[in-house]
PDB file of C-alpha atoms and ligand atoms in Angstrom:
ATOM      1  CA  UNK A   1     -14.441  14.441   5.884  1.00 85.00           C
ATOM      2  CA  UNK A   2     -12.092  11.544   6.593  1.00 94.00           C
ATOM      3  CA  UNK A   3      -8.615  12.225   5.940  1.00 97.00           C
ATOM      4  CA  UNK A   4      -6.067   9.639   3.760  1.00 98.00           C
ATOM      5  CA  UNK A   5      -2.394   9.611   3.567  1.00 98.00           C
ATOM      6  CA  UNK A   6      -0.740   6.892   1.360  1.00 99.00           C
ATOM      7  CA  UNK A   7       2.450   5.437   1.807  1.00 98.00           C
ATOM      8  CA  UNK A   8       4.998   4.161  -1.199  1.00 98.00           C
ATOM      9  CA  UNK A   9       7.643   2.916  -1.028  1.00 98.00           C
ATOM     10  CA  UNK A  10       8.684   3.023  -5.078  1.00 97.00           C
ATOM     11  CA  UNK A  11       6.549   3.585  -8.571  1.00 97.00           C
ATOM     12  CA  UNK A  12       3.026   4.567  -6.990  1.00 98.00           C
ATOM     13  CA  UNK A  13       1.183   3.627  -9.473  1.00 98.00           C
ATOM     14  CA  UNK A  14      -1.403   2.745  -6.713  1.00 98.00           C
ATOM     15  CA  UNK A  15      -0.960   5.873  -5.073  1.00 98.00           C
ATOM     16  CA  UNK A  16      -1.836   7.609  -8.600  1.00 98.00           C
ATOM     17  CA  UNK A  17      -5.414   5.639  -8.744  1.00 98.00           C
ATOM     18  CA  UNK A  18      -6.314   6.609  -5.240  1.00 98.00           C
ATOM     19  CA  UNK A  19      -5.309  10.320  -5.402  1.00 98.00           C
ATOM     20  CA  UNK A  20      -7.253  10.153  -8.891  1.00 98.00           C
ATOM     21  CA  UNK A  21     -10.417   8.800  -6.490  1.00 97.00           C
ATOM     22  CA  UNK A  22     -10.010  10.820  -3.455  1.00 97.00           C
ATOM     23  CA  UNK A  23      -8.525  13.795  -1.931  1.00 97.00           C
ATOM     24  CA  UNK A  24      -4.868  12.764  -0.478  1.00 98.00           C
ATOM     25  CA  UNK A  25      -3.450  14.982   2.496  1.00 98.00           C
ATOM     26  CA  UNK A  26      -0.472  13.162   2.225  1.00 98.00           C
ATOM     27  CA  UNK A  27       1.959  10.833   0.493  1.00 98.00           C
ATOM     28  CA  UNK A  28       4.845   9.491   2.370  1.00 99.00           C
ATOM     29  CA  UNK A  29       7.749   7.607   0.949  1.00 98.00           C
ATOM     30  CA  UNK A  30      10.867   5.970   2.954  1.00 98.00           C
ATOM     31  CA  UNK A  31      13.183   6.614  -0.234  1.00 98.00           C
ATOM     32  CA  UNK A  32      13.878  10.204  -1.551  1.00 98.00           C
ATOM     33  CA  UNK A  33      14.410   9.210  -4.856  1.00 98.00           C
ATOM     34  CA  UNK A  34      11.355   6.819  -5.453  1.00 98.00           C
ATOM     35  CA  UNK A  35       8.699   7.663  -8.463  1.00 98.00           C
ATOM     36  CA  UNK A  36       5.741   8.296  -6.434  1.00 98.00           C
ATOM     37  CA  UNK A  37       7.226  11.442  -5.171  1.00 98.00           C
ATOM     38  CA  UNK A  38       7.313  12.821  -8.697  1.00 98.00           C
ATOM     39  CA  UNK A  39       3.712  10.937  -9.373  1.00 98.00           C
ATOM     40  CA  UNK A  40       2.578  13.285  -6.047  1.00 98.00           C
ATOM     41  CA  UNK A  41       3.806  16.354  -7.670  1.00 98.00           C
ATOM     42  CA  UNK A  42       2.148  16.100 -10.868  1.00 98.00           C
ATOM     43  CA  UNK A  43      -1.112  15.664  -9.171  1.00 98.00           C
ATOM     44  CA  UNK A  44      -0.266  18.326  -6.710  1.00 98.00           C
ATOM     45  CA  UNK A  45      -0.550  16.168  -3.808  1.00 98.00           C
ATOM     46  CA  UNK A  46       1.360  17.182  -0.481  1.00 98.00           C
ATOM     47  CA  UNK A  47       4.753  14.831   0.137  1.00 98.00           C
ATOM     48  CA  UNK A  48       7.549  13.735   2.641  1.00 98.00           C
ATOM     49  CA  UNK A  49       9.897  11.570   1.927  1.00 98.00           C
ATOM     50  CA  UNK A  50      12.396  10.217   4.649  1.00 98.00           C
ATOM     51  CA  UNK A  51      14.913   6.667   5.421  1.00 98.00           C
ATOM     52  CA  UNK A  52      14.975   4.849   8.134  1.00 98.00           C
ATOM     53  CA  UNK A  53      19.158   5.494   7.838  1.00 98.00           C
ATOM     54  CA  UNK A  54      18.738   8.937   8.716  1.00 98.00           C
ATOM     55  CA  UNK A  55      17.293   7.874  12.204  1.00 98.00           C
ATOM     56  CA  UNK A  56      18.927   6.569  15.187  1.00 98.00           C
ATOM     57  CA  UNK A  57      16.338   3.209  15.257  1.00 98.00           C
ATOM     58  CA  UNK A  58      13.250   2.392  13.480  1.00 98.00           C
ATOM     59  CA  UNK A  59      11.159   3.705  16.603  1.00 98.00           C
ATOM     60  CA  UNK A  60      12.600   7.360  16.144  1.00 98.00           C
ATOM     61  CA  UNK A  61      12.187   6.903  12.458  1.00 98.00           C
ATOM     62  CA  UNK A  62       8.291   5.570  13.254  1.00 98.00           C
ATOM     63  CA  UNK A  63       7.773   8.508  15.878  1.00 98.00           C
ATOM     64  CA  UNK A  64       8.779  11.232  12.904  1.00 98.00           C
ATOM     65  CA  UNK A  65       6.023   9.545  10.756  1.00 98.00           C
ATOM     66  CA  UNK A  66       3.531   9.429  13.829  1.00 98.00           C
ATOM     67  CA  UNK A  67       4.246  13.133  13.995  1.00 98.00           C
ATOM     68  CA  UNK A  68       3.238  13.708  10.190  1.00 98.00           C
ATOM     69  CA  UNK A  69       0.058  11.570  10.905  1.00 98.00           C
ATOM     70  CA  UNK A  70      -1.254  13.567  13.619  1.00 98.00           C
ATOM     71  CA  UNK A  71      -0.326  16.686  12.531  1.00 98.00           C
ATOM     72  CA  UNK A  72      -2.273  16.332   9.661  1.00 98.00           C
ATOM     73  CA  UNK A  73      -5.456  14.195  11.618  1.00 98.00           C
ATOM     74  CA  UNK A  74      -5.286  11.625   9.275  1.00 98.00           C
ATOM     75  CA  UNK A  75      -7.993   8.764   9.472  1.00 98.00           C
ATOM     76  CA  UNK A  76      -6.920   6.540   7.571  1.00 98.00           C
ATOM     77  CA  UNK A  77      -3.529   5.513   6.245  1.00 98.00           C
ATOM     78  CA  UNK A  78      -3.489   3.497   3.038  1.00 98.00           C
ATOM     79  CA  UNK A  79      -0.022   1.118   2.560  1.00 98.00           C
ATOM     80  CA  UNK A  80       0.250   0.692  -1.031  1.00 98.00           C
ATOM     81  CA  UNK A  81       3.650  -0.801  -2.419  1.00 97.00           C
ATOM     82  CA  UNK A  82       5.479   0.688   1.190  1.00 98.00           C
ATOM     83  CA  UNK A  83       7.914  -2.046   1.486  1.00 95.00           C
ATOM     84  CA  UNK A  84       8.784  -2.118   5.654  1.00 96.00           C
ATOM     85  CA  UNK A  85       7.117  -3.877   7.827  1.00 95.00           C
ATOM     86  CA  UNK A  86       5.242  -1.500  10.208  1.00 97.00           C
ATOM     87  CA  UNK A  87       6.653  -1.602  13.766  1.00 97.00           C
ATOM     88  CA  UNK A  88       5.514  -2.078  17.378  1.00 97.00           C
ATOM     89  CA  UNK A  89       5.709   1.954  17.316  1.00 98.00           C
ATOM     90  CA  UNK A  90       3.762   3.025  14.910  1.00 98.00           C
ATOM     91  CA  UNK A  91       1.208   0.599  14.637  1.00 98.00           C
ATOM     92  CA  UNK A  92       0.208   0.915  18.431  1.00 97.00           C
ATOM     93  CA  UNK A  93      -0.566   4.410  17.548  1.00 98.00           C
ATOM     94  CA  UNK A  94      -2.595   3.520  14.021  1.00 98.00           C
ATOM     95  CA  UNK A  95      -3.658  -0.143  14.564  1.00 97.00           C
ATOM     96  CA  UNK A  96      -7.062  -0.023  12.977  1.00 97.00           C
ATOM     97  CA  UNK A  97      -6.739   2.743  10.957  1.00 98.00           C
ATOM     98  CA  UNK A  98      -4.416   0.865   8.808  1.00 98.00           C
ATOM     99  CA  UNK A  99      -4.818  -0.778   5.614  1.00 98.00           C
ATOM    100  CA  UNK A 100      -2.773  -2.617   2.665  1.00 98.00           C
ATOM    101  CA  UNK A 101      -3.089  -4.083  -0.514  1.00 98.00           C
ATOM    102  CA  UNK A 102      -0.999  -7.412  -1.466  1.00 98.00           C
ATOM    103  CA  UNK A 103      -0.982  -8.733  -5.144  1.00 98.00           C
ATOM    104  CA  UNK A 104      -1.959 -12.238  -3.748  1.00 98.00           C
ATOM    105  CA  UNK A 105      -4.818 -14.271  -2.595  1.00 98.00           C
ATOM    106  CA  UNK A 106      -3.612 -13.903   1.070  1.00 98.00           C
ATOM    107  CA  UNK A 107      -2.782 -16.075   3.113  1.00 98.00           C
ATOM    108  CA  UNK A 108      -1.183 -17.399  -0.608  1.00 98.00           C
ATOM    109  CA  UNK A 109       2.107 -16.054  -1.257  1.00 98.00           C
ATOM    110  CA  UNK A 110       2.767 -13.670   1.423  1.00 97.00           C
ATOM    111  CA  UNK A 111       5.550 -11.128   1.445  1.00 96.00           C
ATOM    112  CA  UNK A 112       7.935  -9.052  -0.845  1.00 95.00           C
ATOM    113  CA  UNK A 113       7.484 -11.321  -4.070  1.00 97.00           C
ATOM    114  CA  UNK A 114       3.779 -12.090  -4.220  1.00 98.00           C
ATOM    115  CA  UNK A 115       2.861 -11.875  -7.904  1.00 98.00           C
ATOM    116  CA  UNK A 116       6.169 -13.718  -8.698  1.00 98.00           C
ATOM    117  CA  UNK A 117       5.584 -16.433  -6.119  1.00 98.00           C
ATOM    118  CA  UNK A 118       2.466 -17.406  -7.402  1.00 98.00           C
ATOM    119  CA  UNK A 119       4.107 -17.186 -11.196  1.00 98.00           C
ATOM    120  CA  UNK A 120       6.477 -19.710 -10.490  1.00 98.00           C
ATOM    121  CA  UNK A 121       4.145 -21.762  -8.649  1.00 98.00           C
ATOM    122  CA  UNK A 122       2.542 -22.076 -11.265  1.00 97.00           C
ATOM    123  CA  UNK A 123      -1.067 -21.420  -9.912  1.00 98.00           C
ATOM    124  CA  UNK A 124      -4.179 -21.378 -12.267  1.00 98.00           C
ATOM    125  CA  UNK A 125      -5.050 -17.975 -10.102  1.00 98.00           C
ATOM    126  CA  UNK A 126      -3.664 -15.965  -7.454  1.00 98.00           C
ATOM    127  CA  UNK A 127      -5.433 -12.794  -6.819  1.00 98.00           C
ATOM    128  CA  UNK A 128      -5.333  -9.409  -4.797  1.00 98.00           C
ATOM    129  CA  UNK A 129      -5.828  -8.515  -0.990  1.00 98.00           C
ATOM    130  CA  UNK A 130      -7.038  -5.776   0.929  1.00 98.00           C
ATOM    131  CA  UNK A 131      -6.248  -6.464   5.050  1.00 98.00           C
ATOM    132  CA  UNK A 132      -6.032  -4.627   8.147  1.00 98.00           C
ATOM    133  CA  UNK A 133      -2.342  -4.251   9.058  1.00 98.00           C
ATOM    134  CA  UNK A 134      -0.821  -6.149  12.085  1.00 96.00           C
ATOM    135  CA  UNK A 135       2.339  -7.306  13.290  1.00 93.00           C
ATOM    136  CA  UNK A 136       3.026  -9.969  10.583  1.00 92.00           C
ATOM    137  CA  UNK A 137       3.837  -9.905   7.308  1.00 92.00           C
ATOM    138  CA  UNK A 138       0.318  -9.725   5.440  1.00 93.00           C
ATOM    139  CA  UNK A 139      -1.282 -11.532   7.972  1.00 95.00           C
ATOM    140  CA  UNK A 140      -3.679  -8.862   9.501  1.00 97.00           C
ATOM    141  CA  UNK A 141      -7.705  -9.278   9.227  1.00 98.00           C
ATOM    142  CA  UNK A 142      -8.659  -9.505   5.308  1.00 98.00           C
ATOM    143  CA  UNK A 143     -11.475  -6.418   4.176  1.00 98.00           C
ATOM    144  CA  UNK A 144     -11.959  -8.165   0.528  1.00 98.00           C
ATOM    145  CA  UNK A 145     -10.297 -10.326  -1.818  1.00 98.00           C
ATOM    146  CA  UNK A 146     -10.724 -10.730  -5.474  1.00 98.00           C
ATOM    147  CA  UNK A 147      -9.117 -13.394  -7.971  1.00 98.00           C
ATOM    148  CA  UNK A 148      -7.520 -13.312 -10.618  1.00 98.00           C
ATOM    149  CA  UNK A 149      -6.857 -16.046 -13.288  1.00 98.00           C
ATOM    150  CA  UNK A 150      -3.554 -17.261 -15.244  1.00 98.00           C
ATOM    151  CA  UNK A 151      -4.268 -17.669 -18.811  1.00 98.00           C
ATOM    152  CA  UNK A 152      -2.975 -20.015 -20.950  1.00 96.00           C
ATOM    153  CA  UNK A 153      -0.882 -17.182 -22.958  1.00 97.00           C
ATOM    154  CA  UNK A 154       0.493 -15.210 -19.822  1.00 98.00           C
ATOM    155  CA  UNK A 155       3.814 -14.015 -19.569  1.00 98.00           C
ATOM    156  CA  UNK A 156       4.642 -12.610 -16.242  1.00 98.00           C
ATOM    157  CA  UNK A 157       4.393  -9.286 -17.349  1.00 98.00           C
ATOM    158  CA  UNK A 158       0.795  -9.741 -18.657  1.00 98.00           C
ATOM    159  CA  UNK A 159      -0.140 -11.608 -15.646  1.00 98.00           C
ATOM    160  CA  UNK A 160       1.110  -9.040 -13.504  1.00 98.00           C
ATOM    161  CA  UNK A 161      -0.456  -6.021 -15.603  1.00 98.00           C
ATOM    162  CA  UNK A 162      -3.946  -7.999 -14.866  1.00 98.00           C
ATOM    163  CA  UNK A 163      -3.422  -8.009 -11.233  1.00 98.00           C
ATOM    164  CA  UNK A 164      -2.049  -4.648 -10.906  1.00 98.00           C
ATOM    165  CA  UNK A 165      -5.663  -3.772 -13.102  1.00 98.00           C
ATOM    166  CA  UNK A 166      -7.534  -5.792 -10.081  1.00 98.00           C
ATOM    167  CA  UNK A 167      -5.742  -3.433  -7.347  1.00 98.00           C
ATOM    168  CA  UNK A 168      -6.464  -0.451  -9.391  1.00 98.00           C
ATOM    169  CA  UNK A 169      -9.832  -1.551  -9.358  1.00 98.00           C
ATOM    170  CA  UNK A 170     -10.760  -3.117  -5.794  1.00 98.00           C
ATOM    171  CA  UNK A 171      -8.237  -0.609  -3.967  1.00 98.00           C
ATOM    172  CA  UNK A 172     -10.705   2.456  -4.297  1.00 98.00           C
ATOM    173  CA  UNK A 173     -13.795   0.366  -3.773  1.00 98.00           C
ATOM    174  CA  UNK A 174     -12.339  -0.785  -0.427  1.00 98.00           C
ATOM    175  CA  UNK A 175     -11.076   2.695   0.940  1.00 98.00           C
ATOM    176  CA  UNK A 176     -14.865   3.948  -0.310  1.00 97.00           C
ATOM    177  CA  UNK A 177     -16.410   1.552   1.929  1.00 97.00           C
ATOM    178  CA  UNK A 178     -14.210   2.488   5.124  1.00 96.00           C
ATOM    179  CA  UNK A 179     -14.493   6.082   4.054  1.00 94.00           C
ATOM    180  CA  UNK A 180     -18.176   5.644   4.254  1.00 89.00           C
ATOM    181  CA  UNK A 181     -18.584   3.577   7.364  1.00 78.00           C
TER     182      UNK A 181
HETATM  183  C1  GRF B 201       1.607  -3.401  -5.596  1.00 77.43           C
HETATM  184  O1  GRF B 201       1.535  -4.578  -6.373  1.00 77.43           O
HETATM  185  C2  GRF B 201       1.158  -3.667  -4.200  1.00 77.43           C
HETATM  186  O2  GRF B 201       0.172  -4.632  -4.101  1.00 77.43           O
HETATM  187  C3  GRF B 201       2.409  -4.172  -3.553  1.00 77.43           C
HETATM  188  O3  GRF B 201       3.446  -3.402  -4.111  1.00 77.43           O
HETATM  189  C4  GRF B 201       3.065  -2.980  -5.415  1.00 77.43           C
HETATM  190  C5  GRF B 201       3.233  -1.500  -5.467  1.00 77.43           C
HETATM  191  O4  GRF B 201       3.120  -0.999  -6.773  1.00 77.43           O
HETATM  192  N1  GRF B 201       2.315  -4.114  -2.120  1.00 77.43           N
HETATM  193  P1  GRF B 201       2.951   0.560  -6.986  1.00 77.43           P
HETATM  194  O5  GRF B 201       4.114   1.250  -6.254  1.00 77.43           O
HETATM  195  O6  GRF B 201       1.636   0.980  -6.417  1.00 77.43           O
HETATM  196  O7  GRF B 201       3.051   0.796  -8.465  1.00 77.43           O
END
């Protein structure tokens, strides 16, 4: 059995549809106060929760997460809403065994504000993203992509409820697939 941690950075409402899907070893989150911690313990899923602050640098703060990764064998680590951009560290010890989910049409609207970069844009679609992680900002090798449309009556809440439905969606398909391979 392939093993799955998730990291979050705040609400983890991602997090919540993959624990709902598959068994989670772990969540982590780099804030002690964010929502997906109290998400984790409703569904009785295992969590740390540490900030890069606490840490002399972000490689001692990346070696302390390495540590939680191994000890617990994990396979495959699922970003989903963590808001840091991996480091040289870690991802030299979990390069390809790394995924995340953006709420854009990748390479569209990269980074921190995706769903409201494409809003203002004023795009007829924009879309979610699955990828590989790398050293860039959501620029890593793209696993599947799906679109999603702008209607005429959007607001940006309702346009970003429909793409947060697509990740809810796609995310589990995706980690199925690896899960299986
Ligand atoms: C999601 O839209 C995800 O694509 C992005 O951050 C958001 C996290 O939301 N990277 P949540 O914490 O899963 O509710």
């Amino acid at each position: 059995m392939k093993k799955i941690a998730v990291f979050a950075s705040g609400s983890g409402s991602n997090f919540q549809v993959i624990a709902e899907n598959f068994s989670v070893e772990f969540v982590f989150s780099d804030h002690r106060d964010a929502y997906v911690l109290e998400r984790a313990e409703k569904l009785g899923v295992l969590s740390y929760a540490f900030e890069l602050k606490e840490f002399d640098d972000k490689a001692s703060y990346e070696e302390a997460i390495i540590d939680l990764l191994d000890l617990h064998q994990i396979d495959l680590v699922c970003l989903a809403g963590y808001m840091k951009i991996v480091g040289p560290k870690l991802l030299s010890a979990y390069e390809g065994r790394m995924i995340n989910i953006h709420p854009a049409y990748l390479p569209e609207f990269p980074g921190a504000h995706g769903i409201l970069d494409a809003w203002e844009a004023g795009v007829p679609e924009s879309g979610v993203t699955i990828h590989w992680v790398d050293s860039g900002v959501d620029t890593g090798q793209i696993i599947k992509q799906v679109r999603v449309p702008r209607l005429p009556d959007d607001t940006i809440e309702s346009f970003e409820n429909r793409i947060h439905q697509a990740e809810y969606a796609v995310y589990p398909q995706v980690i199925k697939e690896i899960l299986h391979d």
